[in-house]
Amino acid sequence: MEKLDTKSSFILGFSIFLGLSILGYLLSTSVIKYKEFDRTVIVKGLSEKEVEADIVLWPIRFSVIDNSLDGLNKKVENDTTEILSFLEINGIKKEEITINSPAIIDKMANEYSNQEVQVRYLANRTINIYSSNVKKVREITGKLFELSKKGILFKIDDYDSKIEYIYTKLNDIKPSMIEEATNNARSVALKFAEDSKSKLGKIKKASQGQFVITSRDKNTEYIKNVRIVSTVEYYLSD
């Protein structure tokens, strides 16, 4: 009876030992595989493209002065008519034009001013052009000085009178630029894998950066530079 119990205990102990050994082996190989799979490389891919703006915002701002309020209003309307006629002759459509109400300043109404006022009233008006015909608008901006010969005083150095160029067709070029950025990232990753004697695996994680649109330079603001950087993390294996 005792021999039987001893034999049973031996078999049970051996089974437990064998089971723990197998479990230990499986755990060790799993750790190795996990570590092998955990080897990654993070790379960035760039895509840049130059495009031309497809919308132009052109604020034409002018000023008028007069000692008479009635005379001031007449001058504002006369100058407005001259500018609108100029725009029409040069191919700007009526639906592309909006006219702001004039802002009138009475210099004598300033109670803190002790200076002698030579001209009492000042009026500023802005005529805005919103057009998709960027080329035509660019052509006629240089002709605006012709109206200065008629006594129209333009304000061209103000921030509010700066011409703005906009690119609105980003969705048309997004897919191809994202593809290019991803391909560039993969090329970098392949080169890294080759140099490190590794094989490039699947993508572990990827993130798309923001599209950034800037003017090429201050002299050609109608030409835009579109830029995107994608970040991709790849698995590596031996």
XYZ file of C-alpha atoms in Angstrom:
238
model
C 0.000 0.000 0.000
C 2.860 2.344 0.923
C 4.684 1.472 -2.307
C 1.557 2.371 -4.278
C 1.265 5.748 -2.523
C 4.948 6.471 -3.162
C 4.562 5.631 -6.827
C 1.467 7.822 -7.144
C 3.251 10.713 -5.444
C 6.194 10.354 -7.806
C 3.959 10.373 -10.868
C 2.076 13.397 -9.552
C 5.276 15.288 -8.778
C 6.794 14.470 -12.151
C 3.622 15.634 -13.926
C 3.675 18.924 -12.052
C 7.367 19.396 -12.856
C 6.785 18.615 -16.515
C 3.804 20.965 -16.671
C 5.729 23.821 -15.097
C 8.664 23.229 -17.450
C 6.421 23.371 -20.516
C 4.666 26.466 -19.206
C 8.009 28.130 -18.545
C 9.173 27.364 -22.068
C 5.981 28.730 -23.606
C 6.224 31.888 -21.521
C 9.870 32.428 -22.437
C 9.246 31.991 -26.158
C 6.221 34.308 -25.930
C 8.391 37.003 -24.356
C 10.980 36.601 -27.075
C 8.337 36.867 -29.771
C 6.821 39.878 -28.047
C 10.179 41.623 -27.875
C 10.886 40.819 -31.480
C 7.509 42.228 -32.465
C 8.005 45.293 -30.311
C 10.954 46.544 -32.388
C 9.731 49.565 -34.335
C 10.976 52.567 -36.257
C 9.210 55.939 -36.468
C 9.664 57.912 -39.673
C 8.223 61.084 -41.204
C 7.209 61.625 -44.813
C 6.897 65.037 -46.458
C 4.793 66.169 -49.389
C 4.879 69.711 -50.808
C 3.053 71.242 -53.729
C 2.867 74.714 -55.271
C -0.563 75.898 -56.383
C -2.108 79.162 -57.523
C -4.766 80.885 -55.440
C -8.265 80.553 -56.875
C -9.917 83.379 -54.901
C -8.806 86.990 -54.474
C -10.093 89.522 -51.942
C -9.324 93.084 -52.977
C -10.436 95.902 -50.670
C -10.226 99.275 -52.437
C -10.143 101.903 -49.679
C -10.312 105.609 -50.418
C -10.651 108.830 -48.426
C -12.401 112.153 -48.977
C -12.130 115.424 -47.014
C -14.327 118.518 -46.973
C -15.460 121.278 -44.642
C -19.065 120.723 -45.634
C -20.903 117.525 -44.785
C -23.009 117.872 -47.904
C -19.928 118.443 -50.041
C -18.231 115.446 -48.407
C -21.118 113.125 -49.277
C -21.143 114.309 -52.884
C -17.401 113.670 -53.214
C -17.792 110.189 -51.718
C -20.523 109.296 -54.214
C -18.588 110.780 -57.161
C -15.438 108.848 -56.286
C -17.495 105.677 -55.785
C -19.035 106.073 -59.251
C -15.588 106.598 -60.817
C -14.187 103.449 -59.167
C -17.198 101.291 -60.093
C -16.957 102.479 -63.690
C -13.251 101.641 -63.724
C -13.948 98.134 -62.405
C -16.733 97.503 -64.922
C -14.579 98.633 -67.855
C -11.858 96.260 -66.724
C -14.142 93.233 -66.540
C -15.115 93.012 -62.879
C -18.713 91.808 -62.538
C -21.282 93.567 -60.354
C -21.892 90.418 -58.299
C -18.200 90.402 -57.363
C -18.448 93.858 -55.783
C -19.745 94.965 -52.386
C -19.765 98.574 -51.203
C -19.366 99.457 -47.535
C -21.059 102.501 -46.018
C -18.673 105.438 -45.593
C -17.187 106.048 -42.142
C -17.331 109.812 -41.450
C -15.211 111.601 -38.862
C -15.975 115.098 -37.585
C -12.627 116.398 -36.345
C -14.262 119.216 -34.411
C -16.242 116.678 -32.411
C -13.068 115.587 -30.637
C -13.209 117.414 -27.329
C -9.606 116.506 -26.493
C -8.161 118.107 -29.614
C -6.655 121.567 -29.108
C -5.256 121.833 -32.626
C -6.752 124.124 -35.205
C -8.797 122.105 -37.699
C -8.279 123.096 -41.341
C -10.631 120.497 -42.814
C -13.505 119.440 -40.600
C -14.830 116.221 -42.161
C -13.058 113.043 -43.247
C -14.747 110.041 -44.886
C -13.341 106.571 -45.573
C -15.085 104.048 -47.791
C -14.114 100.528 -48.848
C -15.236 98.794 -52.043
C -14.595 95.044 -51.783
C -13.941 92.709 -54.694
C -14.361 88.969 -54.142
C -13.466 87.176 -57.358
C -12.350 83.825 -58.676
C -10.708 85.543 -61.656
C -7.382 86.034 -59.882
C -5.434 86.768 -63.048
C -7.742 89.582 -64.137
C -7.744 91.237 -60.719
C -3.951 91.090 -60.588
C -3.807 92.800 -63.977
C -6.012 95.740 -63.005
C -4.566 96.421 -59.542
C -1.625 98.083 -61.247
C -3.970 100.336 -63.234
C -5.645 101.819 -60.188
C -3.212 104.743 -60.169
C -5.066 106.062 -63.239
C -7.871 107.138 -60.913
C -5.429 109.029 -58.724
C -5.049 111.464 -61.613
C -8.727 112.307 -61.124
C -8.114 113.291 -57.518
C -9.146 110.066 -55.800
C -7.070 109.457 -52.674
C -6.461 105.726 -52.132
C -5.220 104.222 -48.879
C -2.908 101.406 -49.929
C -0.600 101.056 -46.929
C -3.256 100.084 -44.386
C -3.670 96.490 -43.232
C -7.370 96.744 -44.129
C -6.512 97.505 -47.766
C -4.168 94.568 -48.300
C -5.030 92.164 -51.127
C -5.599 88.609 -49.916
C -5.204 85.468 -52.021
C -6.917 82.230 -50.976
C -6.622 78.613 -52.121
C -9.897 76.723 -51.635
C -9.319 73.465 -53.555
C -7.349 71.608 -50.886
C -9.691 68.613 -50.969
C -8.778 68.046 -54.621
C -5.095 67.481 -53.841
C -5.333 65.946 -50.353
C -5.454 62.245 -51.394
C -2.425 62.422 -53.699
C -0.384 64.419 -51.172
C -1.176 62.026 -48.324
C -0.175 59.113 -50.564
C 3.089 60.837 -51.483
C 3.896 61.627 -47.838
C 3.186 58.011 -46.814
C 5.323 56.632 -49.645
C 8.175 58.935 -48.688
C 7.912 57.765 -45.088
C 8.043 54.131 -46.222
C 11.138 54.819 -48.335
C 12.911 56.226 -45.283
C 11.815 53.244 -43.183
C 13.049 50.772 -45.831
C 16.426 52.482 -45.904
C 16.658 52.325 -42.110
C 15.711 48.623 -42.117
C 18.328 47.893 -44.783
C 21.071 49.718 -42.870
C 20.182 47.951 -39.626
C 20.008 44.486 -41.290
C 16.292 44.234 -40.498
C 13.087 43.609 -42.372
C 10.323 46.182 -42.512
C 7.009 44.928 -41.187
C 3.478 46.254 -41.058
C 2.422 49.684 -39.873
C 1.935 49.829 -36.119
C 0.646 53.371 -35.981
C 0.269 56.316 -38.321
C -0.765 59.928 -37.901
C -1.480 62.574 -40.493
C -0.214 66.051 -39.754
C -2.099 69.221 -40.587
C -2.057 70.718 -44.053
C -0.263 74.056 -43.966
C -0.818 76.647 -46.706
C 1.578 79.591 -46.964
C 2.496 82.154 -49.604
C 5.627 81.357 -51.564
C 7.018 84.817 -50.802
C 5.766 88.365 -50.194
C 6.107 89.308 -53.869
C 4.067 86.389 -55.223
C 1.415 85.860 -52.590
C -0.976 84.446 -55.184
C 1.283 81.380 -55.390
C 0.724 79.098 -52.407
C 2.870 76.347 -50.939
C 0.875 73.407 -49.536
C 2.719 71.152 -47.070
C 1.857 67.973 -45.168
C 4.016 65.754 -42.929
C 2.852 62.212 -42.079
C 4.315 60.230 -39.170
C 4.365 56.427 -39.500
C 5.595 53.754 -37.084
C 6.635 50.396 -38.617
C 7.432 47.066 -37.036
C 10.920 45.665 -37.596
C 12.046 42.033 -37.615
C 15.292 40.151 -38.248
